[in-house]
PDB file of C-alpha atoms in Angstrom:
ATOM      1  CA  GLU A   1     -24.152  28.541  31.378  1.00 95.00           C
ATOM      2  CA  VAL A   2     -22.701  30.220  28.306  1.00 96.00           C
ATOM      3  CA  GLN A   3     -24.845  33.094  27.092  1.00 98.00           C
ATOM      4  CA  LEU A   4     -24.470  35.542  24.239  1.00 98.00           C
ATOM      5  CA  VAL A   5     -27.123  38.245  24.064  1.00 98.00           C
ATOM      6  CA  GLU A   6     -27.239  40.639  21.148  1.00 98.00           C
ATOM      7  CA  SER A   7     -28.927  44.027  21.251  1.00 98.00           C
ATOM      8  CA  GLY A   8     -29.106  47.243  19.283  1.00 97.00           C
ATOM      9  CA  GLY A   9     -30.987  46.114  16.209  1.00 97.00           C
ATOM     10  CA  GLY A  10     -33.896  47.996  14.732  1.00 97.00           C
ATOM     11  CA  LEU A  11     -35.193  49.958  11.780  1.00 98.00           C
ATOM     12  CA  VAL A  12     -32.782  52.403  10.163  1.00 98.00           C
ATOM     13  CA  GLN A  13     -32.892  54.400   6.957  1.00 97.00           C
ATOM     14  CA  PRO A  14     -30.451  53.743   4.118  1.00 98.00           C
ATOM     15  CA  GLY A  15     -27.217  55.567   4.794  1.00 98.00           C
ATOM     16  CA  GLY A  16     -27.797  55.462   8.521  1.00 98.00           C
ATOM     17  CA  SER A  17     -25.830  53.888  11.355  1.00 98.00           C
ATOM     18  CA  LEU A  18     -26.411  51.372  14.128  1.00 98.00           C
ATOM     19  CA  ARG A  19     -24.248  49.903  16.856  1.00 98.00           C
ATOM     20  CA  LEU A  20     -24.849  46.322  17.845  1.00 98.00           C
ATOM     21  CA  SER A  21     -23.727  44.881  21.160  1.00 98.00           C
ATOM     22  CA  CYS A  22     -23.238  41.318  22.325  1.00 98.00           C
ATOM     23  CA  ALA A  23     -23.099  40.688  26.064  1.00 98.00           C
ATOM     24  CA  ALA A  24     -21.239  37.528  27.005  1.00 98.00           C
ATOM     25  CA  SER A  25     -21.523  35.563  30.222  1.00 98.00           C
ATOM     26  CA  GLY A  26     -20.822  32.118  31.613  1.00 97.00           C
ATOM     27  CA  PHE A  27     -17.294  31.836  30.226  1.00 95.00           C
ATOM     28  CA  THR A  28     -13.953  33.618  30.230  1.00 96.00           C
ATOM     29  CA  PHE A  29     -14.636  36.086  27.453  1.00 96.00           C
ATOM     30  CA  ASN A  30     -11.044  37.119  26.803  1.00 94.00           C
ATOM     31  CA  ASN A  31     -10.091  33.502  26.047  1.00 95.00           C
ATOM     32  CA  TYR A  32     -12.306  33.328  22.982  1.00 95.00           C
ATOM     33  CA  GLU A  33     -12.253  34.767  19.508  1.00 96.00           C
ATOM     34  CA  MET A  34     -15.522  36.363  18.468  1.00 97.00           C
ATOM     35  CA  ASN A  35     -17.407  36.775  15.229  1.00 98.00           C
ATOM     36  CA  TRP A  36     -20.456  38.427  13.720  1.00 98.00           C
ATOM     37  CA  VAL A  37     -22.553  36.393  11.314  1.00 98.00           C
ATOM     38  CA  ARG A  38     -25.705  37.591   9.617  1.00 98.00           C
ATOM     39  CA  GLN A  39     -28.641  35.966   7.902  1.00 98.00           C
ATOM     40  CA  ALA A  40     -30.885  37.858   5.503  1.00 98.00           C
ATOM     41  CA  PRO A  41     -34.571  36.851   5.585  1.00 97.00           C
ATOM     42  CA  GLY A  42     -34.968  33.434   4.017  1.00 96.00           C
ATOM     43  CA  LYS A  43     -31.294  33.244   3.096  1.00 98.00           C
ATOM     44  CA  GLY A  44     -28.186  31.458   4.305  1.00 98.00           C
ATOM     45  CA  LEU A  45     -25.501  32.369   6.793  1.00 98.00           C
ATOM     46  CA  GLU A  46     -22.984  35.069   5.913  1.00 98.00           C
ATOM     47  CA  TRP A  47     -19.895  35.676   8.032  1.00 98.00           C
ATOM     48  CA  ILE A  48     -19.073  39.356   8.289  1.00 97.00           C
ATOM     49  CA  SER A  49     -16.337  39.906  10.875  1.00 98.00           C
ATOM     50  CA  TYR A  50     -13.810  38.332  13.255  1.00 97.00           C
ATOM     51  CA  ILE A  51     -11.864  39.693  16.208  1.00 97.00           C
ATOM     52  CA  SER A  52      -9.065  37.969  18.106  1.00 95.00           C
ATOM     53  CA  THR A  53      -9.010  37.543  21.866  1.00 95.00           C
ATOM     54  CA  SER A  54      -7.074  40.752  22.461  1.00 96.00           C
ATOM     55  CA  GLY A  55      -8.678  42.677  19.618  1.00 96.00           C
ATOM     56  CA  SER A  56      -5.376  43.065  17.822  1.00 97.00           C
ATOM     57  CA  ILE A  57      -6.400  40.990  14.787  1.00 97.00           C
ATOM     58  CA  ILE A  58      -9.554  41.856  12.871  1.00 98.00           C
ATOM     59  CA  TYR A  59     -10.986  40.562   9.617  1.00 97.00           C
ATOM     60  CA  TYR A  60     -13.986  41.612   7.552  1.00 97.00           C
ATOM     61  CA  ALA A  61     -15.958  40.220   4.669  1.00 97.00           C
ATOM     62  CA  ASP A  62     -15.627  42.285   1.513  1.00 96.00           C
ATOM     63  CA  SER A  63     -19.339  43.114   1.678  1.00 97.00           C
ATOM     64  CA  VAL A  64     -18.883  45.209   4.821  1.00 98.00           C
ATOM     65  CA  LYS A  65     -15.243  46.290   4.689  1.00 97.00           C
ATOM     66  CA  GLY A  66     -14.908  50.036   5.161  1.00 97.00           C
ATOM     67  CA  ARG A  67     -18.441  50.386   6.524  1.00 98.00           C
ATOM     68  CA  PHE A  68     -18.531  48.129   9.593  1.00 98.00           C
ATOM     69  CA  THR A  69     -16.168  48.103  12.576  1.00 98.00           C
ATOM     70  CA  ILE A  70     -15.864  45.257  15.051  1.00 98.00           C
ATOM     71  CA  SER A  71     -14.521  45.821  18.553  1.00 98.00           C
ATOM     72  CA  ARG A  72     -14.545  44.225  21.976  1.00 98.00           C
ATOM     73  CA  ASP A  73     -14.213  45.298  25.585  1.00 98.00           C
ATOM     74  CA  ASN A  74     -12.864  42.386  27.585  1.00 98.00           C
ATOM     75  CA  ALA A  75     -13.366  44.237  30.856  1.00 98.00           C
ATOM     76  CA  LYS A  76     -17.075  44.449  30.076  1.00 98.00           C
ATOM     77  CA  ASN A  77     -17.358  41.015  28.438  1.00 98.00           C
ATOM     78  CA  SER A  78     -18.832  42.672  25.396  1.00 98.00           C
ATOM     79  CA  LEU A  79     -18.525  42.557  21.626  1.00 98.00           C
ATOM     80  CA  TYR A  80     -19.622  45.365  19.338  1.00 98.00           C
ATOM     81  CA  LEU A  81     -20.383  46.026  15.696  1.00 98.00           C
ATOM     82  CA  GLN A  82     -20.534  49.606  14.487  1.00 98.00           C
ATOM     83  CA  MET A  83     -22.434  49.695  11.215  1.00 98.00           C
ATOM     84  CA  ASN A  84     -22.279  52.796   9.016  1.00 98.00           C
ATOM     85  CA  SER A  85     -23.553  53.640   5.551  1.00 98.00           C
ATOM     86  CA  LEU A  86     -26.199  50.965   5.860  1.00 98.00           C
ATOM     87  CA  ARG A  87     -27.842  49.599   2.735  1.00 98.00           C
ATOM     88  CA  ALA A  88     -31.029  47.667   2.097  1.00 98.00           C
ATOM     89  CA  GLU A  89     -28.962  44.535   1.533  1.00 97.00           C
ATOM     90  CA  ASP A  90     -27.656  44.768   5.102  1.00 98.00           C
ATOM     91  CA  THR A  91     -31.126  43.822   6.334  1.00 98.00           C
ATOM     92  CA  ALA A  92     -30.636  40.629   8.312  1.00 98.00           C
ATOM     93  CA  VAL A  93     -30.572  38.961  11.686  1.00 98.00           C
ATOM     94  CA  TYR A  94     -27.127  39.572  13.167  1.00 98.00           C
ATOM     95  CA  TYR A  95     -25.626  36.898  15.393  1.00 98.00           C
ATOM     96  CA  CYS A  96     -22.554  37.027  17.561  1.00 98.00           C
ATOM     97  CA  ALA A  97     -20.731  33.719  17.831  1.00 98.00           C
ATOM     98  CA  ARG A  98     -17.728  32.601  19.805  1.00 97.00           C
ATOM     99  CA  LYS A  99     -14.866  30.427  18.661  1.00 93.00           C
ATOM    100  CA  ALA A 100     -12.126  28.703  20.591  1.00 84.00           C
ATOM    101  CA  THR A 101      -8.619  29.733  19.595  1.00 82.00           C
ATOM    102  CA  SER A 102      -7.486  26.403  18.187  1.00 85.00           C
ATOM    103  CA  ALA A 103      -7.563  25.859  14.439  1.00 78.00           C
ATOM    104  CA  GLY A 104     -10.569  24.105  13.068  1.00 85.00           C
ATOM    105  CA  PHE A 105     -12.822  24.863  15.970  1.00 88.00           C
ATOM    106  CA  GLY A 106     -16.190  26.100  14.877  1.00 91.00           C
ATOM    107  CA  PHE A 107     -18.553  28.631  16.316  1.00 96.00           C
ATOM    108  CA  ASP A 108     -19.740  26.672  19.317  1.00 94.00           C
ATOM    109  CA  TYR A 109     -22.114  29.198  20.871  1.00 96.00           C
ATOM    110  CA  TRP A 110     -24.376  31.676  19.135  1.00 97.00           C
ATOM    111  CA  GLY A 111     -26.653  34.361  20.429  1.00 98.00           C
ATOM    112  CA  GLU A 112     -30.313  34.522  19.474  1.00 98.00           C
ATOM    113  CA  GLY A 113     -29.632  37.346  17.069  1.00 98.00           C
ATOM    114  CA  THR A 114     -30.866  40.890  16.635  1.00 98.00           C
ATOM    115  CA  LEU A 115     -32.791  42.033  13.579  1.00 98.00           C
ATOM    116  CA  VAL A 116     -31.549  44.966  11.562  1.00 98.00           C
ATOM    117  CA  THR A 117     -33.929  46.385   8.972  1.00 98.00           C
ATOM    118  CA  VAL A 118     -32.657  48.998   6.542  1.00 98.00           C
ATOM    119  CA  SER A 119     -35.544  50.705   4.848  1.00 97.00           C
ATOM    120  CA  SER A 120     -36.941  54.133   4.146  1.00 95.00           C
TER     121      SER A 120
ATOM    122  CA  SER B   1     -13.068  34.438  -3.459  1.00 91.00           C
ATOM    123  CA  TYR B   2     -13.405  30.976  -2.004  1.00 95.00           C
ATOM    124  CA  GLU B   3     -16.729  29.204  -2.391  1.00 97.00           C
ATOM    125  CA  LEU B   4     -18.359  26.210  -0.758  1.00 98.00           C
ATOM    126  CA  THR B   5     -21.107  24.460  -2.696  1.00 98.00           C
ATOM    127  CA  GLN B   6     -23.880  22.391  -1.129  1.00 98.00           C
ATOM    128  CA  PRO B   7     -26.927  20.748  -2.694  1.00 98.00           C
ATOM    129  CA  PRO B   8     -30.005  22.879  -1.965  1.00 98.00           C
ATOM    130  CA  SER B   9     -31.995  19.943  -0.679  1.00 98.00           C
ATOM    131  CA  VAL B  10     -31.650  16.343   0.445  1.00 98.00           C
ATOM    132  CA  SER B  11     -34.457  13.968   1.337  1.00 98.00           C
ATOM    133  CA  VAL B  12     -34.205  10.896   3.534  1.00 97.00           C
ATOM    134  CA  SER B  13     -36.574   8.380   5.053  1.00 97.00           C
ATOM    135  CA  PRO B  14     -36.667   7.960   8.829  1.00 97.00           C
ATOM    136  CA  ARG B  15     -33.992   5.597  10.187  1.00 97.00           C
ATOM    137  CA  GLN B  16     -32.033   5.792   6.921  1.00 97.00           C
ATOM    138  CA  THR B  17     -28.687   7.493   6.349  1.00 98.00           C
ATOM    139  CA  ALA B  18     -28.555  11.083   5.134  1.00 98.00           C
ATOM    140  CA  THR B  19     -25.482  12.382   3.348  1.00 98.00           C
ATOM    141  CA  ILE B  20     -24.862  16.074   2.737  1.00 98.00           C
ATOM    142  CA  THR B  21     -21.874  17.173   0.717  1.00 98.00           C
ATOM    143  CA  CYS B  22     -19.890  20.392   0.649  1.00 98.00           C
ATOM    144  CA  SER B  23     -17.488  21.070  -2.192  1.00 98.00           C
ATOM    145  CA  GLY B  24     -14.654  23.548  -2.420  1.00 97.00           C
ATOM    146  CA  ASP B  25     -11.250  23.792  -4.009  1.00 97.00           C
ATOM    147  CA  LYS B  26      -8.821  21.685  -1.942  1.00 97.00           C
ATOM    148  CA  LEU B  27     -11.303  21.721   0.922  1.00 97.00           C
ATOM    149  CA  GLY B  28      -9.569  18.671   2.342  1.00 97.00           C
ATOM    150  CA  ASP B  29      -6.569  20.869   3.131  1.00 96.00           C
ATOM    151  CA  LYS B  30      -8.739  22.966   5.439  1.00 96.00           C
ATOM    152  CA  TYR B  31     -10.843  22.116   8.457  1.00 96.00           C
ATOM    153  CA  ALA B  32     -14.584  21.834   7.833  1.00 97.00           C
ATOM    154  CA  CYS B  33     -17.374  22.472  10.305  1.00 97.00           C
ATOM    155  CA  TRP B  34     -21.094  21.802  10.067  1.00 97.00           C
ATOM    156  CA  TYR B  35     -24.051  23.618  11.594  1.00 98.00           C
ATOM    157  CA  GLN B  36     -27.678  22.657  12.004  1.00 98.00           C
ATOM    158  CA  GLN B  37     -30.327  25.356  11.979  1.00 98.00           C
ATOM    159  CA  LYS B  38     -33.995  24.768  12.643  1.00 98.00           C
ATOM    160  CA  PRO B  39     -36.645  27.372  11.712  1.00 96.00           C
ATOM    161  CA  GLY B  40     -36.578  30.382  13.983  1.00 96.00           C
ATOM    162  CA  GLN B  41     -33.523  29.157  15.881  1.00 97.00           C
ATOM    163  CA  SER B  42     -29.830  30.011  15.959  1.00 98.00           C
ATOM    164  CA  PRO B  43     -27.360  27.664  14.296  1.00 98.00           C
ATOM    165  CA  VAL B  44     -25.908  24.798  16.315  1.00 97.00           C
ATOM    166  CA  LEU B  45     -22.432  23.401  15.727  1.00 96.00           C
ATOM    167  CA  VAL B  46     -22.681  19.658  15.031  1.00 96.00           C
ATOM    168  CA  ILE B  47     -19.230  18.882  13.600  1.00 96.00           C
ATOM    169  CA  TYR B  48     -15.878  20.659  13.920  1.00 96.00           C
ATOM    170  CA  GLN B  49     -12.346  19.837  12.781  1.00 96.00           C
ATOM    171  CA  ASP B  50     -13.846  17.715   9.988  1.00 97.00           C
ATOM    172  CA  ASN B  51     -15.132  14.884  12.155  1.00 97.00           C
ATOM    173  CA  ARG B  52     -15.358  15.844  15.826  1.00 96.00           C
ATOM    174  CA  ARG B  53     -18.652  16.153  17.643  1.00 96.00           C
ATOM    175  CA  PRO B  54     -19.226  18.800  20.298  1.00 93.00           C
ATOM    176  CA  SER B  55     -20.528  17.646  23.635  1.00 92.00           C
ATOM    177  CA  GLY B  56     -24.230  16.887  23.447  1.00 95.00           C
ATOM    178  CA  ILE B  57     -24.351  16.134  19.729  1.00 96.00           C
ATOM    179  CA  PRO B  58     -25.682  12.616  19.077  1.00 97.00           C
ATOM    180  CA  GLU B  59     -23.329   9.957  17.758  1.00 97.00           C
ATOM    181  CA  ARG B  60     -25.446   9.573  14.627  1.00 98.00           C
ATOM    182  CA  PHE B  61     -23.808  12.761  13.337  1.00 98.00           C
ATOM    183  CA  SER B  62     -20.414  12.206  11.715  1.00 98.00           C
ATOM    184  CA  GLY B  63     -18.184  14.024   9.271  1.00 98.00           C
ATOM    185  CA  SER B  64     -15.342  13.508   6.861  1.00 98.00           C
ATOM    186  CA  ASN B  65     -13.240  15.731   4.636  1.00 98.00           C
ATOM    187  CA  SER B  66     -10.932  14.756   1.806  1.00 97.00           C
ATOM    188  CA  GLY B  67      -9.936  16.102  -1.560  1.00 97.00           C
ATOM    189  CA  ASN B  68     -12.456  18.723  -2.568  1.00 98.00           C
ATOM    190  CA  THR B  69     -15.401  17.430  -0.545  1.00 98.00           C
ATOM    191  CA  ALA B  70     -16.519  17.453   3.056  1.00 98.00           C
ATOM    192  CA  THR B  71     -19.405  15.217   3.993  1.00 98.00           C
ATOM    193  CA  LEU B  72     -21.892  15.268   6.844  1.00 98.00           C
ATOM    194  CA  THR B  73     -23.487  11.912   7.515  1.00 98.00           C
ATOM    195  CA  ILE B  74     -26.513  11.361   9.717  1.00 98.00           C
ATOM    196  CA  SER B  75     -27.059   7.693  10.489  1.00 98.00           C
ATOM    197  CA  GLY B  76     -30.482   6.511  11.569  1.00 97.00           C
ATOM    198  CA  THR B  77     -32.003   9.877  10.708  1.00 97.00           C
ATOM    199  CA  GLN B  78     -34.804  11.024  12.963  1.00 97.00           C
ATOM    200  CA  ALA B  79     -37.638  13.441  12.339  1.00 97.00           C
ATOM    201  CA  MET B  80     -35.960  15.907  14.700  1.00 97.00           C
ATOM    202  CA  ASP B  81     -32.989  16.092  12.311  1.00 98.00           C
ATOM    203  CA  GLU B  82     -35.066  17.912   9.712  1.00 98.00           C
ATOM    204  CA  ALA B  83     -33.327  21.277   9.390  1.00 98.00           C
ATOM    205  CA  ASP B  84     -30.999  23.393   7.282  1.00 98.00           C
ATOM    206  CA  TYR B  85     -27.359  22.363   7.375  1.00 98.00           C
ATOM    207  CA  TYR B  86     -24.416  24.611   6.576  1.00 98.00           C
ATOM    208  CA  CYS B  87     -20.791  23.724   6.045  1.00 98.00           C
ATOM    209  CA  GLN B  88     -18.094  26.233   6.963  1.00 97.00           C
ATOM    210  CA  ALA B  89     -14.362  26.602   6.476  1.00 97.00           C
ATOM    211  CA  TRP B  90     -11.657  29.203   6.867  1.00 94.00           C
ATOM    212  CA  ASP B  91      -9.917  30.471   3.751  1.00 92.00           C
ATOM    213  CA  SER B  92      -6.950  32.643   4.580  1.00 88.00           C
ATOM    214  CA  SER B  93      -8.424  35.343   6.811  1.00 90.00           C
ATOM    215  CA  THR B  94     -12.070  34.866   5.971  1.00 95.00           C
ATOM    216  CA  VAL B  95     -14.800  32.502   7.038  1.00 96.00           C
ATOM    217  CA  VAL B  96     -16.845  30.912   4.295  1.00 97.00           C
ATOM    218  CA  PHE B  97     -20.229  29.240   4.666  1.00 98.00           C
ATOM    219  CA  GLY B  98     -21.833  26.979   2.143  1.00 98.00           C
ATOM    220  CA  GLY B  99     -25.211  27.986   0.788  1.00 98.00           C
ATOM    221  CA  GLY B 100     -27.019  25.506   2.999  1.00 98.00           C
ATOM    222  CA  THR B 101     -28.884  22.251   2.464  1.00 98.00           C
ATOM    223  CA  LYS B 102     -32.452  21.696   3.532  1.00 98.00           C
ATOM    224  CA  LEU B 103     -32.767  18.174   4.918  1.00 98.00           C
ATOM    225  CA  THR B 104     -36.256  16.762   4.671  1.00 98.00           C
ATOM    226  CA  VAL B 105     -37.144  13.608   6.584  1.00 97.00           C
ATOM    227  CA  LEU B 106     -40.008  12.045   4.668  1.00 92.00           C
TER     228      LEU B 106
END
């Protein structure tokens, strides 16, 4: 059974940092591209970052570029998101989602999400 | 930046056909995907590559994509289909989601 389990969320002050993790199981992790998607309370989905199977290709949304860093450890079947200089508008549920490598494939498995609250 | 536009809400009667649109510049030249999200749950992929259904998604869900519009069609809509629906596409090196459509089954 495919599972993605996020952790690391919590309450952080503006300007602070958090590191999110996503533990993957039930599939060959290094065969899949991975993404982080967030959802602010009561709002829609916002993609924030992508990483290729090897980690050699990385993309970010403009809203987080320069502040967030995505990475993966294929030996540990884990995906990470280092979040620095956090702002109130970063408050959201953060999901990790996998994607097959072929074009046009969507995000076929999502974790349950971890809530990040940025507030003083 | 690339934008995908969806109607905020769509209403449908049970057993009727629901149609949700997603508009974007030359969207038909890209692949579109659709996600269903129920309250308190993670999104679920219901359509990928414009019109393909993942395993386990009922046949009543179908998709199309041409010109500037992708369309999600739910035939014989059931009460359990009431949810938020999001379209998604890749534009260059970024992923774009539509703003979401709340489907109400009256």
